[in-house]
Amino acid sequence: MEKQTSKYRWVVFVSVLFTYLLIVSQRTAPGLISDQLMKDFNISASTIGLLASIQFFAYAGLQIPIGIFSDRFGPNFFLVIGALLNGVGTLIYSLASNEVVFLFSRLLVGIGDAAIWVNLVLILSQWFKVREFVGLLGIAGMAGSCGFLLATVPFSAWITLSGWRAPFFTTGIILIFAGMLLYFVLVKKPKTMVWNEAASKKPKKPREKTLVLLRRIFSNRQAWATFFCHFGVVGTYVGFISSWAVPYGMHVYGLSRSDSSQLIMVGLVGAIIGAPLTSWISSRIDSIKRPYLVVHSIVFLCWSSFLIMNGKPPIIMLTIIFFIIGYGNGASALTFAIVRKSFDIKEVGVVSGFANMGGFLSAVLLPGIFGKVLDHFHTSASSVGYHYGFIIPVVFSLLGLLGGMIIVEKRQEVLQSQVN
């Protein structure tokens, strides 16, 4: 029995995606209580930005090391540990009573989260053939968007009913159990099954030294293209909704927390649609670059519209804008389709980590800088600070567009010999 044709691969797929959905929800859920933490613990906007940034800083900084270790030692162990650390960090966050504990808990969550996506990509590469891979990446992206969606109206309503500590405590417990489930599905159960290992008995080439590998990747145009693509569409969206999106709706438009969460939910619906639809379009036209370039262009125009309209577009237009930038975040699954089609399977982990680092480096930078801008204009009308703050995602999304332009298209037929 081969992994890539066994029915068990779907058990792996569902288990990994369930855990990923939960983990993604905790990237943005703290943004729902930003203003409450500022009030209850006398925390400044800059510190709130730091809380989001430290999580994404750990995530971004560990992407390449995680990619290297996962390529060399396998992804299963790191995925299990990542889920457990995420759960423990979320538990500590639910019990925190001061800034130091808040920061430590988000750091733990970021370290755990760093091990998730890269290893998810590697696990899908191991259990599924390339012709299934692009479509499944779209579904994985959709699962991530559902995780973001979970952290809007449902999580907000839960916070309203029971306070903010109980939802985070419960989610932490569930994540710990999810980590245990992954250990059984990925490590323990496969050991009892007999796999066809004929392919693994082929003579192996000497493993390339880590510094040589990194030097080659850092000088590769395609690797930088994926880095900037992710920087432009993922970090801007994740960084904003994880920190300032809900306060933006409340302070600029006078919306309630629940109504502001519903507005953000529109963007998440776009992300849910964007992942599978853009992957399907890419497969249909046998091109990743063309649809991805269109997505980057439209996302850049959407962020620019905030500047053009002084930080406060009409509410109907705002809804459309969030839907489109959400769609762009979902379409970012194409970044890893580029990686899988452009690099050897032994390099997929480290290059995926490098690309993913771009998205979350952007998510690290945006909340903190945005918070600094808001603090600077705190005595002005609420929309003024946000107006100037939107310069940041405009510049970041422009870099994403440039990344899309320098992608070197590699068609499926050229790579057919590498499929299996």
Coordinates of C-alpha atoms in Angstrom, one line a residue:
M1 CA 0.0 0.0 0.0
E2 CA 1.3 3.5 -0.9
K3 CA 0.7 6.6 1.1
Q4 CA -0.5 8.6 -1.9
T5 CA -3.2 6.1 -2.9
S6 CA -4.3 4.9 0.5
K7 CA -7.7 5.9 2.0
Y8 CA -5.9 6.7 5.3
R9 CA -4.5 9.9 3.6
W10 CA -7.9 11.5 4.0
V11 CA -7.9 10.8 7.7
V12 CA -4.6 12.6 7.8
F13 CA -5.9 15.5 5.7
V14 CA -9.0 16.0 7.9
S15 CA -7.1 15.8 11.2
V16 CA -4.5 18.3 10.0
L17 CA -7.0 20.7 8.6
F18 CA -9.1 20.6 11.8
T19 CA -6.1 21.6 13.9
Y20 CA -5.1 24.3 11.4
L21 CA -8.6 25.8 11.5
L22 CA -8.4 26.1 15.3
I23 CA -4.9 27.5 15.3
V24 CA -5.7 30.1 12.7
S25 CA -8.6 31.3 14.8
Q26 CA -6.2 32.2 17.6
R27 CA -4.1 34.4 15.2
T28 CA -6.9 37.0 15.1
A29 CA -9.2 36.3 18.1
P30 CA -7.2 38.6 20.5
G31 CA -8.0 41.5 18.1
L32 CA -11.7 41.2 19.4
I33 CA -10.7 42.4 22.8
S34 CA -8.0 45.0 22.0
D35 CA -10.0 47.9 23.3
Q36 CA -11.1 45.9 26.4
L37 CA -7.5 45.1 27.3
M38 CA -6.5 48.8 26.9
K39 CA -9.3 49.8 29.3
D40 CA -9.0 47.0 31.9
F41 CA -5.2 46.9 32.1
N42 CA -4.4 50.4 31.1
I43 CA -2.5 49.2 28.0
S44 CA -1.5 51.7 25.3
A45 CA -2.3 51.2 21.6
S46 CA 1.4 50.6 20.9
T47 CA 1.5 47.8 23.4
I48 CA -1.6 46.2 21.8
G49 CA 0.3 46.4 18.5
L50 CA 3.3 44.7 20.2
L51 CA 1.1 41.9 21.5
A52 CA 0.1 41.1 17.9
S53 CA 3.5 41.7 16.6
I54 CA 5.4 39.4 19.0
Q55 CA 3.2 36.5 18.0
F56 CA 3.9 37.1 14.3
F57 CA 7.5 37.9 15.0
A58 CA 8.1 34.5 16.5
Y59 CA 6.1 33.0 13.6
A60 CA 8.1 34.8 10.9
G61 CA 11.5 34.3 12.5
L62 CA 11.1 30.6 12.9
Q63 CA 9.8 29.8 9.4
I64 CA 13.2 29.1 7.8
P65 CA 14.6 27.0 10.7
I66 CA 11.3 25.0 10.9
G67 CA 11.5 24.5 7.1
I68 CA 15.1 23.2 7.4
F69 CA 14.4 20.8 10.3
S70 CA 11.2 19.6 8.8
D71 CA 12.8 18.8 5.5
R72 CA 15.5 16.8 7.3
F73 CA 13.7 15.1 10.1
G74 CA 10.1 15.0 8.8
P75 CA 7.1 17.2 9.5
N76 CA 5.0 15.1 11.9
F77 CA 6.9 15.7 15.2
F78 CA 7.0 19.5 14.6
L79 CA 3.2 19.7 13.7
V80 CA 2.3 17.9 17.0
I81 CA 4.6 20.1 19.1
G82 CA 3.3 23.2 17.4
A83 CA -0.3 22.3 18.2
L84 CA 0.5 21.6 21.8
L85 CA 2.5 24.9 22.3
N86 CA -0.4 26.8 20.7
G87 CA -2.8 25.3 23.2
V88 CA -0.6 26.0 26.2
G89 CA 0.0 29.6 25.1
T90 CA -3.7 30.2 24.6
L91 CA -4.4 28.7 28.1
I92 CA -1.9 31.1 29.7
Y93 CA -3.4 34.0 27.7
S94 CA -6.8 33.2 29.2
L95 CA -5.3 33.5 32.8
A96 CA -3.0 36.5 32.2
S97 CA -3.3 39.5 34.5
N98 CA -0.5 41.8 33.3
E99 CA 1.4 42.8 30.2
V100 CA 4.4 40.5 30.7
V101 CA 2.2 37.4 30.9
F102 CA 0.2 38.5 27.9
L103 CA 3.4 39.0 25.9
F104 CA 4.8 35.6 27.0
S105 CA 1.6 33.8 26.1
R106 CA 1.4 35.3 22.6
L107 CA 5.1 34.4 22.1
L108 CA 4.3 30.8 22.9
V109 CA 1.4 30.9 20.5
G110 CA 3.6 32.3 17.8
I111 CA 6.3 29.6 18.3
G112 CA 3.6 26.9 18.1
D113 CA 1.9 28.5 15.1
A114 CA 5.3 28.7 13.3
A115 CA 5.4 24.9 13.0
I116 CA 1.9 24.6 11.4
W117 CA 1.7 25.7 7.8
V118 CA 5.1 24.6 6.5
N119 CA 4.6 21.2 8.0
L120 CA 1.0 21.1 6.6
V121 CA 2.4 21.7 3.1
L122 CA 5.1 19.0 3.6
I123 CA 2.5 16.5 4.9
L124 CA 0.2 17.1 1.9
S125 CA 3.3 16.7 -0.3
Q126 CA 4.0 13.3 1.2
W127 CA 0.5 11.9 1.3
F128 CA -0.9 13.3 -2.0
K129 CA 0.3 13.5 -5.6
V130 CA 1.1 16.8 -7.3
R131 CA -2.0 16.7 -9.4
E132 CA -4.1 16.7 -6.2
F133 CA -1.8 19.1 -4.4
V134 CA -2.9 22.5 -5.9
G135 CA -6.6 21.8 -5.3
L136 CA -6.0 20.6 -1.7
L137 CA -4.0 23.7 -1.0
G138 CA -7.1 25.6 -1.9
I139 CA -9.2 23.6 0.5
A140 CA -6.5 24.1 3.2
G141 CA -6.6 27.8 2.6
M142 CA -10.4 27.7 2.9
A143 CA -10.0 25.9 6.3
G144 CA -7.7 28.7 7.4
S145 CA -10.2 31.3 6.4
C146 CA -12.9 29.4 8.3
G147 CA -10.6 29.6 11.3
F148 CA -10.5 33.4 10.9
L149 CA -14.3 33.4 10.4
L150 CA -14.7 31.5 13.7
A151 CA -12.8 34.3 15.4
T152 CA -15.4 37.0 14.3
V153 CA -19.1 36.8 15.1
P154 CA -19.1 33.4 16.9
F155 CA -16.2 34.2 19.1
S156 CA -17.3 37.8 19.6
A157 CA -20.8 36.5 20.7
W158 CA -19.2 34.0 23.1
I159 CA -17.0 36.8 24.6
T160 CA -20.1 39.0 25.0
L161 CA -22.0 36.2 26.9
S162 CA -19.3 34.9 29.1
G163 CA -16.4 37.4 29.2
W164 CA -13.2 37.0 27.3
R165 CA -11.3 34.5 29.5
A166 CA -13.6 31.4 29.1
P167 CA -13.5 31.3 25.3
F168 CA -9.7 31.4 25.2
F169 CA -9.4 28.9 28.1
T170 CA -11.7 26.4 26.3
T171 CA -10.0 26.9 23.0
G172 CA -6.6 26.2 24.6
I173 CA -7.9 22.9 26.0
I174 CA -9.3 21.8 22.6
L175 CA -6.0 22.6 20.9
I176 CA -4.1 20.4 23.4
F177 CA -6.4 17.6 22.6
A178 CA -5.9 18.3 18.9
G179 CA -2.2 17.9 19.4
M180 CA -2.8 14.5 21.0
L181 CA -5.0 13.5 18.1
L182 CA -2.3 14.5 15.6
Y183 CA 0.2 12.3 17.4
F184 CA -2.0 9.3 17.0
V185 CA -2.9 10.0 13.4
L186 CA 0.5 11.0 12.1
V187 CA 2.9 9.1 14.3
K188 CA 1.4 6.2 16.2
K189 CA -1.1 4.8 13.7
P190 CA 1.1 4.9 10.6
K191 CA 3.7 2.8 12.4
T192 CA 1.2 -0.1 12.5
M193 CA 0.6 0.1 8.8
V194 CA 2.7 -1.5 6.0
W195 CA 3.7 1.0 3.3
N196 CA 5.4 0.4 -0.1
E197 CA 8.8 1.9 0.4
A198 CA 10.3 1.0 -2.9
A199 CA 10.8 4.7 -3.8
S200 CA 12.7 5.3 -0.5
K201 CA 15.2 2.5 -1.4
K202 CA 16.6 4.4 -4.3
P203 CA 20.2 5.6 -3.8
K204 CA 20.1 8.9 -2.0
K205 CA 22.1 11.9 -3.1
P206 CA 24.4 13.5 -0.5
R207 CA 22.5 16.0 1.5
E208 CA 23.3 19.6 0.7
K209 CA 24.9 21.7 3.5
T210 CA 22.5 24.0 5.1
L211 CA 24.5 27.2 4.4
V212 CA 24.9 26.2 0.8
L213 CA 21.2 25.5 0.5
L214 CA 20.2 28.8 2.1
R215 CA 22.7 30.8 -0.1
R216 CA 21.2 29.2 -3.2
I217 CA 17.6 29.9 -2.1
F218 CA 18.3 33.5 -1.0
S219 CA 19.8 34.2 -4.5
N220 CA 16.8 32.6 -6.3
R221 CA 14.4 35.0 -8.0
Q222 CA 11.5 32.6 -7.7
A223 CA 12.0 32.3 -4.0
W224 CA 11.9 36.1 -3.6
A225 CA 8.8 36.3 -5.8
T226 CA 6.9 34.0 -3.4
F227 CA 8.3 35.9 -0.4
F228 CA 7.0 39.3 -1.7
C229 CA 3.7 37.8 -2.9
H230 CA 2.9 36.5 0.6
F231 CA 4.2 39.8 2.1
G232 CA 1.7 41.8 0.1
V233 CA -1.6 39.9 0.4
V234 CA -1.2 37.9 3.7
G235 CA 0.6 40.1 6.1
T236 CA -1.5 43.2 5.3
Y237 CA -4.8 41.4 5.9
V238 CA -3.8 39.2 8.8
G239 CA -1.9 42.0 10.5
F240 CA -4.8 44.4 10.2
I241 CA -7.7 42.1 11.2
S242 CA -5.7 40.6 14.1
S243 CA -5.2 44.0 15.7
W244 CA -7.1 47.1 14.4
A245 CA -10.0 46.0 12.2
V246 CA -12.6 45.7 15.0
P247 CA -11.5 49.0 16.7
Y248 CA -11.5 50.7 13.3
G249 CA -15.2 49.8 12.8
M250 CA -16.1 50.8 16.3
H251 CA -14.2 54.1 16.4
V252 CA -14.5 55.4 12.8
Y253 CA -18.0 54.1 12.0
G254 CA -19.5 54.0 15.5
L255 CA -20.3 50.2 15.1
S256 CA -20.8 47.9 18.1
R257 CA -18.2 45.2 18.6
S258 CA -20.6 42.6 17.2
D259 CA -21.4 44.7 14.1
S260 CA -17.7 45.5 13.5
S261 CA -17.0 41.7 13.7
Q262 CA -19.7 41.1 11.1
L263 CA -18.0 43.6 8.8
I264 CA -14.8 41.7 9.1
M265 CA -16.7 38.5 8.5
V266 CA -17.4 39.7 5.0
G267 CA -13.7 39.7 4.3
L268 CA -13.4 36.2 5.7
V269 CA -16.2 35.0 3.4
G270 CA -14.1 36.4 0.5
A271 CA -11.1 34.4 1.8
I272 CA -13.1 31.2 2.0
I273 CA -14.1 31.7 -1.6
G274 CA -10.7 32.9 -2.8
A275 CA -8.7 29.8 -1.9
P276 CA -10.6 27.1 -3.8
L277 CA -11.8 29.3 -6.6
T278 CA -8.5 30.8 -7.5
S279 CA -6.8 27.4 -7.3
W280 CA -9.5 26.1 -9.6
I281 CA -9.0 28.9 -12.1
S282 CA -5.2 28.4 -12.0
S283 CA -5.7 24.7 -12.8
R284 CA -8.1 25.4 -15.6
I285 CA -5.9 27.9 -17.4
D286 CA -2.7 26.1 -16.5
S287 CA -1.2 29.3 -15.1
I288 CA -0.4 30.5 -11.6
K289 CA 1.1 33.8 -12.4
R290 CA -1.8 35.3 -14.4
P291 CA -4.6 34.9 -11.9
Y292 CA -2.3 35.7 -9.0
L293 CA -1.1 38.9 -10.7
V294 CA -4.8 40.0 -11.2
V295 CA -5.5 39.3 -7.5
H296 CA -2.4 41.4 -6.4
S297 CA -3.4 44.3 -8.6
I298 CA -7.0 44.5 -7.2
V299 CA -5.9 44.1 -3.6
F300 CA -3.4 47.0 -4.1
L301 CA -6.2 49.2 -5.5
C302 CA -8.5 48.3 -2.5
W303 CA -6.0 49.3 0.1
S304 CA -5.2 52.5 -1.9
S305 CA -8.9 53.4 -1.8
F306 CA -8.7 54.0 2.0
L307 CA -6.1 56.7 1.4
I308 CA -8.1 58.3 -1.4
M309 CA -11.2 58.5 0.8
N310 CA -9.5 59.8 3.9
G311 CA -9.7 56.6 5.8
K312 CA -13.5 56.4 5.7
P313 CA -15.1 55.0 2.5
P314 CA -18.9 54.6 2.4
I315 CA -20.0 51.6 4.4
I316 CA -21.2 49.7 1.3
M317 CA -17.8 50.3 -0.4
L318 CA -16.0 49.3 2.8
T319 CA -17.9 46.0 2.7
I320 CA -16.8 45.4 -0.9
I321 CA -13.2 46.3 -0.1
F322 CA -13.0 43.9 2.8
F323 CA -14.5 41.1 0.7
I324 CA -11.8 41.6 -2.0
I325 CA -8.8 41.9 0.3
G326 CA -10.2 38.8 2.1
Y327 CA -10.4 37.1 -1.3
G328 CA -6.7 38.0 -1.9
N329 CA -5.7 36.4 1.4
G330 CA -7.5 33.2 0.4
A331 CA -5.8 33.2 -3.0
S332 CA -2.4 33.3 -1.3
A333 CA -2.5 29.5 -1.4
L334 CA -1.1 29.9 -4.9
T335 CA 2.2 31.0 -3.3
F336 CA 2.8 27.4 -2.2
A337 CA 1.6 26.0 -5.5
I338 CA 4.4 28.0 -7.0
V339 CA 6.9 26.6 -4.5
R340 CA 5.8 23.0 -5.1
K341 CA 6.1 23.4 -8.9
S342 CA 9.3 25.3 -8.9
F343 CA 11.5 23.5 -6.4
D344 CA 12.6 19.9 -5.6
I345 CA 10.5 18.1 -3.0
K346 CA 13.5 18.1 -0.6
E347 CA 13.5 21.9 -0.7
V348 CA 9.7 22.5 -0.4
G349 CA 9.9 22.9 3.4
V350 CA 12.6 25.5 3.6
V351 CA 11.3 27.5 0.6
S352 CA 7.7 27.3 1.9
G353 CA 9.1 28.6 5.2
F354 CA 10.9 31.5 3.4
A355 CA 7.7 32.4 1.5
N356 CA 5.6 32.2 4.6
M357 CA 8.1 34.3 6.5
G358 CA 7.3 37.1 4.1
G359 CA 3.6 37.1 4.9
F360 CA 4.1 37.1 8.6
L361 CA 7.0 39.6 8.6
S362 CA 4.5 41.9 7.1
A363 CA 2.0 40.9 9.8
V364 CA 4.7 41.7 12.4
L365 CA 5.4 45.1 11.1
L366 CA 1.9 46.4 10.4
P367 CA 0.2 46.3 13.8
G368 CA 3.0 48.0 15.6
I369 CA 3.6 50.7 13.1
F370 CA -0.2 51.2 12.8
G371 CA -0.4 51.5 16.6
K372 CA 2.4 54.2 16.6
V373 CA 0.5 56.2 14.0
L374 CA -2.7 56.0 16.0
D375 CA -0.9 57.1 19.2
H376 CA 0.6 60.0 17.3
F377 CA -2.8 61.2 16.1
H378 CA -4.7 60.3 19.3
T379 CA -5.8 63.9 19.9
S380 CA -7.3 64.2 16.4
A381 CA -10.5 62.9 15.0
S382 CA -10.6 59.1 15.0
S383 CA -10.5 58.8 11.2
V384 CA -7.3 60.9 10.9
G385 CA -5.0 58.3 12.5
Y386 CA -6.5 55.5 10.5
H387 CA -6.2 57.5 7.3
Y388 CA -2.4 57.8 7.7
G389 CA -2.1 54.3 9.1
F390 CA -3.5 52.9 5.8
I391 CA -0.3 54.1 4.1
I392 CA 1.3 51.0 5.5
P393 CA -0.8 48.3 3.8
V394 CA -0.7 50.3 0.6
V395 CA 3.1 50.1 0.5
F396 CA 3.1 46.5 1.6
S397 CA 0.5 45.4 -1.0
L398 CA 2.6 47.2 -3.7
L399 CA 5.5 45.0 -2.8
G400 CA 3.2 42.0 -3.2
L401 CA 2.3 43.2 -6.7
L402 CA 5.9 43.5 -7.6
G403 CA 6.5 40.0 -6.3
G404 CA 3.7 38.7 -8.6
M405 CA 5.4 40.4 -11.6
I406 CA 8.7 38.6 -11.1
I407 CA 7.2 35.1 -10.9
V408 CA 8.7 32.8 -13.5
E409 CA 5.9 30.7 -14.8
K410 CA 6.6 27.0 -15.0
R411 CA 3.8 25.2 -16.8
Q412 CA 2.5 21.8 -15.7
E413 CA 3.6 20.1 -18.9
V414 CA 7.2 21.1 -18.4
L415 CA 7.2 19.5 -15.0
Q416 CA 5.2 16.4 -15.8
S417 CA 8.2 14.2 -15.3
Q418 CA 8.4 15.4 -11.7
V419 CA 4.8 14.6 -10.8
N420 CA 5.5 11.3 -9.0

